[in-house]
Amino acid sequence: MLSLHKLEALHVAGVEMQLTAAVSFLTILQDESVSVHTYAHSFLQVILLHLEHRDAGVSNAWLETLLSVIEVLPKDTLRHEILNPLVSKAQLSQTVQSRLVSCKILGKLTNKFDALAIKREILPLVKSLCQDVEYEVRSCMCRQLENIAQGIGTELTKSVVLPELIELSRDEGSSVRLAAFETLVNLLDIFDTDDRSQTILPVVKSFCEKSFKADESILISLSFHLGKLCHGLYGIFTPDQHLRFLEFYKKLCTLGLQQENGHNENQIPPQILEQEKKYISVRKNCAYNFPAMIVFVDPKNFHMELYSTFFCLCHDPEVPVRYTIAICFYEVSKLLNSGVYLIHKELITLLQDESLEVLDALIDHLPEILELMSTGGETSVQENKLSSLPDLVPALTAAEQRAAASLKWRTHEKLLQKYACLPQVISSDQIYYRFLQRMFTIMMTNNVLPVQKAASRTLCIFLRYNRKQEQRHEVIQKLIEQLGQGKSYWNRLRFLDTCEFIIEIFSKSFFCKYFFLPAIELTHDPVANVRMKLCYLLPKVKSTLKIPADKHLLQQLEMCVRKLLCQEKDKDVLAIVKRTVLELDRMEMSMDAFQKKFYEKDLLDQEKEREELLLLEMEQLEKEKQQNDGRPMSDKTFEKKQFVLGRDSKTPTSLPKNIAISVPGSSATPSTSKEIKKSKLIRSQSFNNQAFHAKYGNLDKCTTSKSSTAAYTPSVSGLSKTSMISLTDDSFRTRNTNSAPSSFSSNTSLPSTSRGTGNSVDPKSSGSKDTQPRKATLKSRKSNP
C-alpha cells in the first residue's frame, strides 16, 4: 500500500509519475487488492483531486480511473463523494475542463441510480450543460445523452432528451450538430413510429441536405451511420424519400472519384491531399454499409439499383475501400441468395486484386462464398453453378502464387487452409491438375513450416475426395517416395506430418494399407529428429490397428519399438522412446467387432471407410455408364450412388471443421432392388479379384521370426486377451473388403498391407518383390467364410 505522504506528494509530481499513479490505482481496483470500502477511503479523494490537472493527458488518465471506480462504488458513496460536488463543478463559473469532466461523470452515474433519482438530481445538471455557452461542453454533454436515455427509460427520453437533441441538432457549432445527429441515430430504436416520422426524419433530411456544404468530417460520420439510419427509418419513407436516400448513398460511394488529376502527388497541395483522404474514408464507410443498403432496396432489386455501385466499390482505386467491400462480400452473397450469380465477376476481381490485404480479407469466408456460388443460394441443387464461371480456377491459382511470392506467410497459410473447401465446388480433375501438384511443390520447397503443414493437410483432403483411383495411387506413391524416402530429413519430417493428417482424415484401414509400413520404417532413419518425431506419432499409429485383423502389423510395430529400445544411441530419442513404450502399454486396442468404449470412434471410422468404398464404386459405375450408355440399370444405380456421395458427384455435401464425414443414412442401408444387388455383386467380385503388388522390398528390416517378436518384453498389444474374441457381426466388417479397381495396373505398384487376415507376415517372403505369395493369400481368403 502506498504510504500517506507519498499520496500527498502526487500533486507536485511530474507528468510521468502522475500517469503511472493513475494506472496503478486502476490496477489495484481491477485486481481487487483491497476491499471497495478501503479503496474508497484511501484512493477516491486522491483521484478526484487530480481530475483537473493542467496536463490534458494526466487529467484524462485520472478520469478513466474514476469512471472505472464508479462501476464498483456503492450508491451512498457515489452520492456523497461524487454527485453532490458535481452541482458546483458543473456551474458556468467553473473552468471548461471542469465542466467537460462533469459531463462524462454524469453519463456514467445514470447507470447507478434509479429513474426517479436521475430525474430529480441529474437531469437538471444535464439540461444546464446542454445549454452551456461553450460548444465543446454542449457537444460533450450531447454525446452522453445516449447513456442517460438508457438509464431513465422511454417516457422520460421522449419528454426530456428528445427535445434537447432536436435543439442541439440546430446548433451553430458543427461538432454539436454532428453529436446530436449520431446520438439520434443510436437512439432510433427507443422512439416509436410517430416520433421517427414527425420529429426525427425532418432533422435527418435537413442534416443530409446540408452535409455536402459542410466540413468533410460531417460526411465521414454520415456515411458511417447511413446503414443504421436507413434501417431505423425503414418503413416510414415515402417512395420519393426512399429514392432520395438511395441516390444520396450512391453519390457518397463515388465521392472524390470524379476529380481528374494528372499531377504528381508531390505537387498536390496539402489541403487537397487531406480532402482526398476524407473522401476515401467516406467511400470506405459506404462499403461497410453496403449489406444494409441491399436490405434497404430489397435484394430482388439489387441488379437494377445497386449493382453498378457494387462494381465501383470493388474497382475503387484505393485499397481501404476494396478491403472493406471484400470483408462484406460474404454478407452480400448471403443477402442475394439465388441472385448471387450477379457478383461472380466481382469475386474474380477481388481474387485478382493486386493488394494482399484485399485478398486476406476475402478469404476469411472464401469456403462459404464458394459454397453459395456453387449452389446458387439453393439448399439442394442438381448441378454445380460454378461451371459457368471459367475464370475461377485461374483466379484461385494466381491468388495462391501471389501470396507465395510475398513475405506475408500468414496470408499464404490461411489461403491454403481455405482451399480445403475446393472438393465441394470444383471437379476432381481440376483439383488434380491445377492445385494438387502445387501442394506438393509447396511441401517440398517452401521454407515456412506452418505453410508446409497447411499445404500438407489440404493435399490430404484433395486426396480424400479424388475421384480417380489411378490419380490417388500416383499421389500416394509420390508422398512415400519423395517425402517418406526423400533425401532431405526435412521432407521426411513433413511425411510424418502428412501421416498425422491422414490418420485424422482417412479411415484406419486406408492408413494401414498405404502408410503404416513406410511410417514405421523411419525408425531406422539416420537423423535423430526424424526418429524423435516418429516416436511422438507412434501412439496415433497404433490407434489405427484393429485386432485380430492387424495382428501382423502390430508385430511389425512391436519389433520396431524393440529395436529402438535396444539400438538407439541418442539419449534424447531414447528417453522419448521409453515414455512412448509406457504410453503404448496403456493403450487399449480396438477390435474388429464394435466395443462400447470405442463406439463413436469406430462408427466414425466406418463412415469414412464406407465413403472411400463409395468413391471406388462411383468410379466403376461411371465406367459402366460410359460403356453401357443406354442401359437403365447402370443409370439408376449411378444416380443412387451419386446421391449418396453428394452434390455434383464430387464430394459429400459438407466438409466440417475436422473433416468429419457426413453420409446420409440411406447409404448404410442395403438396397432391395434386384438390379442394384446384381450390380453390387458384379462390382464386389471385380474388387475381390484384384491383388495389390507389394513394392515395399525392405520389410526384412523390421520383421523377424515369431519367436523373436514374442521375446519383446513390453506388452504393447495384450494379444492374449483379444485373440479369443469371436467375430460374429459381419455387418461392420467392411475393412476386409479389398478395394483395388481394375484400373490400377500392375506397373503402378504401391506399398500396401492386406487387412483381411489375422496371420502375421512370413519373414521369409516379406522382403521379396515377388507378388505371387500375396496373390495366393488373397485367393485363400476368398474361400474363408
XYZ file of C-alpha atoms in Angstrom, residues 250-708:
459
model
C -24.730 6.305 -54.437
C -23.297 9.814 -54.584
C -21.249 9.167 -51.447
C -19.922 5.904 -52.950
C -18.247 7.822 -55.782
C -17.280 10.918 -53.831
C -13.886 12.175 -54.988
C -13.638 9.814 -57.982
C -14.948 12.406 -60.441
C -11.982 14.692 -59.883
C -9.411 14.013 -62.545
C -5.884 14.966 -61.716
C -2.785 14.098 -63.627
C -0.423 15.789 -61.230
C 2.305 14.133 -59.272
C 1.355 13.532 -55.632
C 4.222 15.739 -54.510
C 2.739 18.627 -56.496
C -0.739 18.372 -54.926
C -1.391 20.981 -52.208
C -1.609 19.532 -48.667
C -5.201 20.646 -48.233
C -6.239 18.735 -51.363
C -4.467 15.610 -50.115
C -6.241 15.897 -46.780
C -9.566 16.285 -48.554
C -8.913 13.173 -50.674
C -8.137 11.180 -47.526
C -11.508 12.183 -46.106
C -13.222 11.191 -49.354
C -11.544 7.787 -49.118
C -12.926 7.415 -45.590
C -16.404 8.246 -46.886
C -16.234 5.590 -49.622
C -14.826 3.085 -47.126
C -17.800 3.697 -44.833
C -20.139 3.274 -47.786
C -18.575 -0.114 -48.491
C -19.052 -1.023 -44.828
C -22.773 -0.173 -45.080
C -23.367 -1.916 -48.419
C -25.129 -5.017 -46.955
C -27.535 -2.726 -45.073
C -28.317 -0.881 -48.300
C -29.136 -4.171 -50.039
C -31.758 -4.759 -47.365
C -32.937 -1.169 -47.866
C -33.595 -1.638 -51.593
C -34.600 -5.338 -51.310
C -32.237 -7.993 -52.754
C -34.626 -8.528 -55.670
C -33.819 -5.014 -56.886
C -30.061 -5.347 -56.454
C -29.191 -5.620 -60.130
C -31.193 -2.566 -61.099
C -30.458 -0.335 -58.094
C -27.075 -1.239 -56.605
C -25.029 -3.450 -58.943
C -23.253 -0.523 -60.603
C -22.384 0.882 -57.167
C -21.047 -2.511 -56.057
C -18.960 -2.666 -59.215
C -17.458 0.752 -58.443
C -16.605 -0.212 -54.877
C -14.907 -3.444 -56.000
C -12.850 -1.470 -58.559
C -12.166 1.532 -56.329
C -8.605 2.838 -56.809
C -7.978 2.891 -53.030
C -7.074 -0.273 -51.090
C -9.056 0.564 -47.897
C -12.279 0.722 -49.902
C -11.674 -2.583 -51.695
C -10.536 -4.151 -48.407
C -13.807 -3.187 -46.732
C -16.001 -4.446 -49.565
C -14.014 -7.709 -49.535
C -14.868 -8.111 -45.841
C -18.554 -7.556 -46.669
C -18.560 -9.868 -49.707
C -19.875 -12.875 -47.795
C -22.747 -10.890 -46.276
C -23.618 -9.570 -49.729
C -23.594 -13.125 -51.116
C -25.937 -14.349 -48.388
C -28.362 -11.494 -48.930
C -28.503 -12.014 -52.697
C -29.245 -15.725 -52.240
C -30.347 -17.044 -55.647
C -29.099 -13.829 -57.269
C -25.533 -14.457 -56.127
C -24.559 -15.217 -59.726
C -24.747 -11.466 -60.361
C -21.485 -10.884 -58.447
C -19.419 -13.748 -59.902
C -17.204 -11.349 -61.815
C -16.610 -9.186 -58.755
C -15.396 -12.258 -56.867
C -12.836 -12.857 -59.607
C -11.844 -9.181 -59.494
C -11.154 -9.273 -55.760
C -9.303 -12.597 -56.012
C -7.045 -10.990 -58.599
C -6.586 -7.784 -56.602
C -3.012 -6.564 -56.508
C -3.225 -5.911 -52.757
C -2.757 -8.904 -50.470
C -4.748 -7.086 -47.788
C -7.813 -7.314 -50.002
C -7.173 -10.995 -50.695
C -6.658 -11.685 -46.986
C -9.999 -10.054 -46.165
C -11.818 -12.006 -48.876
C -10.519 -15.470 -47.985
C -11.791 -15.318 -44.406
C -15.142 -16.554 -45.728
C -13.995 -17.993 -49.054
C -15.405 -21.519 -48.420
C -18.837 -20.105 -47.596
C -18.742 -17.761 -50.586
C -17.815 -20.550 -53.000
C -20.477 -22.784 -51.491
C -23.102 -20.114 -52.136
C -21.755 -19.571 -55.629
C -21.831 -23.284 -56.447
C -25.376 -23.812 -55.184
C -26.763 -20.503 -56.364
C -28.101 -19.925 -52.855
C -30.310 -23.029 -53.028
C -30.218 -25.766 -50.404
C -30.446 -28.628 -52.893
C -29.231 -28.434 -56.453
C -28.734 -30.864 -59.272
C -25.793 -29.098 -60.901
C -22.846 -27.009 -59.924
C -23.434 -23.353 -60.823
C -19.694 -22.590 -60.857
C -19.367 -24.408 -64.181
C -20.474 -21.112 -65.742
C -17.512 -19.328 -64.149
C -14.429 -20.499 -66.079
C -12.197 -17.782 -64.633
C -12.486 -19.062 -61.049
C -9.745 -21.696 -61.138
C -7.143 -19.416 -62.795
C -8.026 -16.680 -60.295
C -7.580 -19.060 -57.348
C -4.235 -20.355 -58.600
C -2.997 -16.830 -59.336
C -4.032 -15.704 -55.845
C -2.019 -18.509 -54.253
C 1.057 -17.739 -56.341
C 0.791 -14.063 -55.450
C 0.580 -14.916 -51.748
C 3.510 -17.330 -52.064
C 5.690 -14.676 -53.704
C 5.062 -12.212 -50.872
C 6.551 -12.087 -47.398
C 3.109 -12.416 -45.781
C 3.261 -16.110 -44.993
C 0.224 -15.976 -42.701
C -1.950 -14.935 -45.628
C -0.453 -17.778 -47.664
C -1.109 -20.246 -44.859
C -4.709 -19.112 -44.445
C -5.318 -19.306 -48.191
C -4.037 -22.890 -48.336
C -6.250 -23.831 -45.402
C -9.293 -22.346 -47.117
C -8.516 -24.239 -50.338
C -9.536 -27.390 -48.475
C -13.108 -26.483 -49.467
C -12.412 -26.887 -53.186
C -13.608 -30.521 -53.454
C -17.058 -29.170 -52.643
C -17.187 -26.726 -55.519
C -14.960 -27.790 -58.436
C -14.252 -31.080 -60.144
C -11.717 -33.667 -59.033
C -9.755 -33.334 -62.270
C -9.454 -29.565 -61.893
C -8.095 -30.015 -58.392
C -5.678 -32.710 -59.518
C -4.183 -30.781 -62.412
C -4.338 -27.224 -61.056
C -3.964 -27.489 -57.269
C -2.766 -30.870 -56.058
C 0.616 -30.734 -57.778
C 1.051 -27.214 -56.415
C 0.537 -28.516 -52.869
C 3.375 -30.967 -53.476
C 5.650 -28.196 -54.650
C 4.906 -26.093 -51.565
C 5.574 -29.029 -49.259
C 8.888 -29.697 -50.956
C 10.231 -26.187 -51.469
C 8.592 -23.682 -49.094
C 10.686 -22.616 -46.120
C 7.847 -21.731 -43.725
C 6.702 -24.642 -41.565
C 3.063 -23.504 -40.990
C 2.678 -23.042 -44.753
C 4.072 -26.508 -45.421
C 1.714 -28.055 -42.888
C -1.269 -26.189 -44.352
C -0.350 -27.466 -47.819
C 0.047 -30.978 -46.445
C -3.356 -31.051 -44.811
C -5.077 -29.557 -47.854
C -3.351 -32.111 -50.078
C -4.691 -34.895 -47.851
C -8.216 -33.530 -48.249
C -7.747 -33.323 -52.026
C -6.577 -36.937 -51.952
C -9.505 -37.937 -49.753
C -12.044 -36.778 -52.313
C -10.166 -37.545 -55.516
C -12.454 -39.486 -57.839
C -9.856 -41.497 -59.790
C -8.024 -44.431 -58.307
C -5.086 -44.045 -60.669
C -4.552 -40.445 -59.573
C -4.862 -41.397 -55.916
C -2.214 -44.066 -56.259
C 0.094 -41.656 -58.032
C -0.238 -39.145 -55.185
C 0.328 -41.824 -52.535
C 3.411 -43.043 -54.376
C 4.793 -39.502 -54.562
C 4.195 -38.955 -50.865
C 6.092 -42.108 -49.981
C 8.936 -41.771 -52.460
C 9.544 -38.012 -52.427
C 8.751 -37.325 -48.777
C 8.931 -40.560 -46.787
C 12.024 -41.781 -48.654
C 13.330 -38.331 -49.597
C 16.986 -37.410 -49.277
C 16.234 -34.361 -47.126
C 15.394 -35.088 -43.497
C 13.088 -32.059 -43.662
C 10.958 -33.859 -46.267
C 10.840 -36.955 -44.086
C 9.604 -34.839 -41.183
C 6.865 -33.456 -43.412
C 5.955 -37.027 -44.349
C 5.248 -37.721 -40.686
C 3.105 -34.576 -40.524
C 1.226 -35.896 -43.545
C 0.765 -39.266 -41.850
C -0.807 -37.495 -38.895
C -3.260 -35.699 -41.188
C -4.065 -38.963 -42.987
C -4.879 -40.630 -39.663
C -7.233 -37.734 -38.921
C -8.939 -37.533 -42.322
C -8.935 -41.071 -43.716
C -10.146 -44.358 -42.330
C -7.858 -46.574 -40.278
C -7.743 -49.208 -42.982
C -6.556 -46.661 -45.562
C -3.642 -45.585 -43.384
C -2.674 -49.158 -42.571
C -2.885 -50.164 -46.197
C -0.614 -47.493 -47.617
C 1.255 -45.592 -44.914
C 1.726 -47.831 -41.901
C 4.890 -49.596 -43.081
C 6.528 -46.516 -44.703
C 5.938 -44.626 -41.449
C 7.420 -47.167 -39.040
C 10.315 -47.738 -41.436
C 11.547 -44.288 -40.327
C 12.606 -45.872 -37.022
C 15.817 -46.615 -38.962
C 16.235 -43.001 -40.085
C 19.801 -41.691 -39.621
C 18.554 -38.319 -38.300
C 17.590 -38.216 -34.623
C 14.900 -35.552 -35.138
C 13.024 -37.815 -37.539
C 13.144 -40.762 -35.135
C 12.048 -38.477 -32.315
C 9.046 -37.171 -34.263
C 8.080 -40.715 -35.193
C 8.128 -41.723 -31.515
C 5.621 -38.976 -30.744
C 3.428 -40.262 -33.600
C 3.544 -43.964 -32.647
C 0.505 -43.893 -30.302
C -1.630 -42.483 -33.124
C -0.159 -45.074 -35.484
C -1.088 -47.859 -33.090
C -4.612 -46.470 -32.740
C -5.246 -47.312 -36.419
C -4.852 -51.048 -35.789
C -7.666 -53.497 -35.139
C -7.205 -56.890 -33.600
C -7.047 -59.638 -34.781
C -7.108 -58.432 -38.396
C -3.993 -56.302 -37.931
C -2.059 -58.638 -35.668
C 0.808 -58.868 -38.157
C 1.086 -55.045 -38.342
C 1.104 -54.868 -34.561
C 4.012 -57.309 -34.549
C 5.847 -55.074 -37.000
C 5.251 -52.089 -34.705
C 6.452 -54.006 -31.648
C 9.595 -55.091 -33.454
C 10.430 -51.527 -34.494
C 9.916 -50.241 -30.942
C 12.028 -53.082 -29.593
C 14.861 -52.192 -31.975
C 14.651 -48.552 -30.921
C 14.927 -49.571 -27.280
C 17.890 -51.806 -27.948
C 19.810 -49.839 -30.569
C 19.007 -46.136 -30.024
C 22.166 -44.198 -29.126
C 20.758 -40.670 -28.911
C 19.838 -40.055 -25.271
C 17.005 -37.631 -26.077
C 15.393 -40.030 -28.531
C 15.853 -42.932 -26.110
C 14.090 -41.008 -23.343
C 11.151 -40.335 -25.630
C 11.101 -43.988 -26.744
C 10.805 -45.115 -23.136
C 7.935 -42.731 -22.476
C 6.266 -43.837 -25.707
C 6.530 -47.505 -24.727
C 4.732 -46.778 -21.468
C 2.006 -44.940 -23.356
C 1.667 -47.775 -25.865
C 1.358 -50.271 -22.999
C -1.530 -48.289 -21.520
C -3.427 -48.098 -24.827
C -6.382 -50.405 -25.314
C -6.641 -51.985 -28.723
C -9.684 -51.561 -30.905
C -11.369 -54.736 -32.127
C -12.919 -55.668 -35.434
C -16.196 -56.060 -33.555
C -17.716 -52.895 -32.088
C -16.981 -52.106 -28.431
C -18.931 -49.659 -26.298
C -15.868 -47.689 -25.217
C -14.786 -47.143 -28.849
C -18.294 -46.958 -30.314
C -18.253 -43.347 -31.507
C -14.741 -43.543 -32.922
C -15.433 -46.877 -34.622
C -18.675 -45.580 -36.068
C -16.933 -42.503 -37.478
C -14.182 -44.689 -38.918
C -16.767 -46.953 -40.514
C -18.405 -43.937 -42.157
C -15.054 -42.801 -43.522
C -14.340 -46.261 -44.848
C -17.764 -46.527 -46.415
C -17.242 -43.256 -48.248
C -13.867 -44.409 -49.520
C -15.550 -47.535 -50.843
C -18.308 -45.471 -52.406
C -15.721 -43.413 -54.258
C -14.354 -46.623 -55.753
C -17.830 -47.778 -56.671
C -18.646 -44.429 -58.213
C -15.587 -44.635 -60.427
C -16.589 -48.132 -61.521
C -20.169 -47.032 -62.136
C -19.039 -44.123 -64.264
C -17.049 -46.515 -66.413
C -20.039 -48.836 -66.693
C -22.234 -45.885 -67.591
C -19.862 -44.840 -70.358
C -19.631 -48.391 -71.704
C -23.361 -49.097 -71.455
C -24.786 -45.679 -72.137
C -28.317 -46.795 -72.744
C -28.777 -49.413 -70.032
C -31.383 -48.380 -67.411
C -29.789 -50.376 -64.586
C -26.498 -48.538 -64.752
C -28.231 -45.171 -64.882
C -30.361 -45.978 -61.884
C -27.503 -47.309 -59.824
C -25.277 -44.403 -60.857
C -27.876 -41.857 -59.759
C -28.336 -43.644 -56.422
C -24.615 -43.629 -55.641
C -24.343 -40.091 -56.928
C -26.973 -39.020 -54.416
C -25.214 -40.843 -51.585
C -21.859 -39.258 -52.306
C -23.180 -35.727 -52.614
C -23.746 -32.848 -54.947
C -22.378 -32.896 -58.448
C -20.803 -36.316 -57.842
C -17.732 -34.775 -56.306
C -17.773 -34.977 -52.547
C -20.051 -35.210 -49.586
C -22.095 -32.070 -49.212
C -20.072 -30.693 -46.332
C -16.539 -30.623 -45.056
C -16.816 -29.839 -41.372
C -14.053 -28.436 -39.181
C -12.178 -31.669 -38.709
C -13.359 -33.243 -41.950
C -15.871 -35.305 -40.086
C -17.592 -37.242 -42.817
C -21.292 -36.739 -43.309
C -23.045 -39.642 -45.026
C -26.807 -39.780 -45.494
C -28.457 -42.581 -43.603
C -29.594 -44.238 -46.803
C -26.013 -45.148 -47.644
C -25.846 -47.547 -44.689
C -28.983 -49.458 -45.715
C -28.523 -52.104 -48.387
C -30.787 -51.624 -51.380
C -33.526 -54.165 -52.009
C -33.590 -53.541 -55.747
C -32.642 -56.612 -57.745
C -30.763 -54.571 -60.293
C -28.698 -52.796 -57.634
C -27.978 -56.111 -55.898
C -26.820 -57.589 -59.154
C -24.673 -54.564 -59.936
C -23.134 -54.644 -56.447
C -22.398 -58.355 -56.768
C -20.559 -57.796 -60.040
C -18.556 -54.929 -58.573
C -17.813 -56.883 -55.412
C -16.407 -59.742 -57.466
C -14.298 -57.355 -59.504
C -12.938 -55.749 -56.346
C -12.172 -59.050 -54.597
C -10.353 -60.442 -57.600
C -7.754 -57.650 -57.518
C -4.401 -58.016 -55.790
C -2.051 -55.221 -54.840
C 1.549 -55.851 -55.827
C 3.974 -55.236 -52.997
C 6.693 -52.763 -53.840
C 7.979 -52.385 -50.333
C 11.045 -54.603 -50.555
C 12.824 -53.818 -47.315
C 10.361 -55.195 -44.800
C 13.061 -57.523 -43.521
C 14.492 -54.522 -41.645
C 11.561 -54.552 -39.228
C 10.376 -58.230 -39.358
C 11.783 -61.228 -37.551
C 10.541 -64.632 -36.588
C 7.539 -65.066 -34.345
C 9.694 -66.231 -31.509
C 11.829 -63.083 -31.533
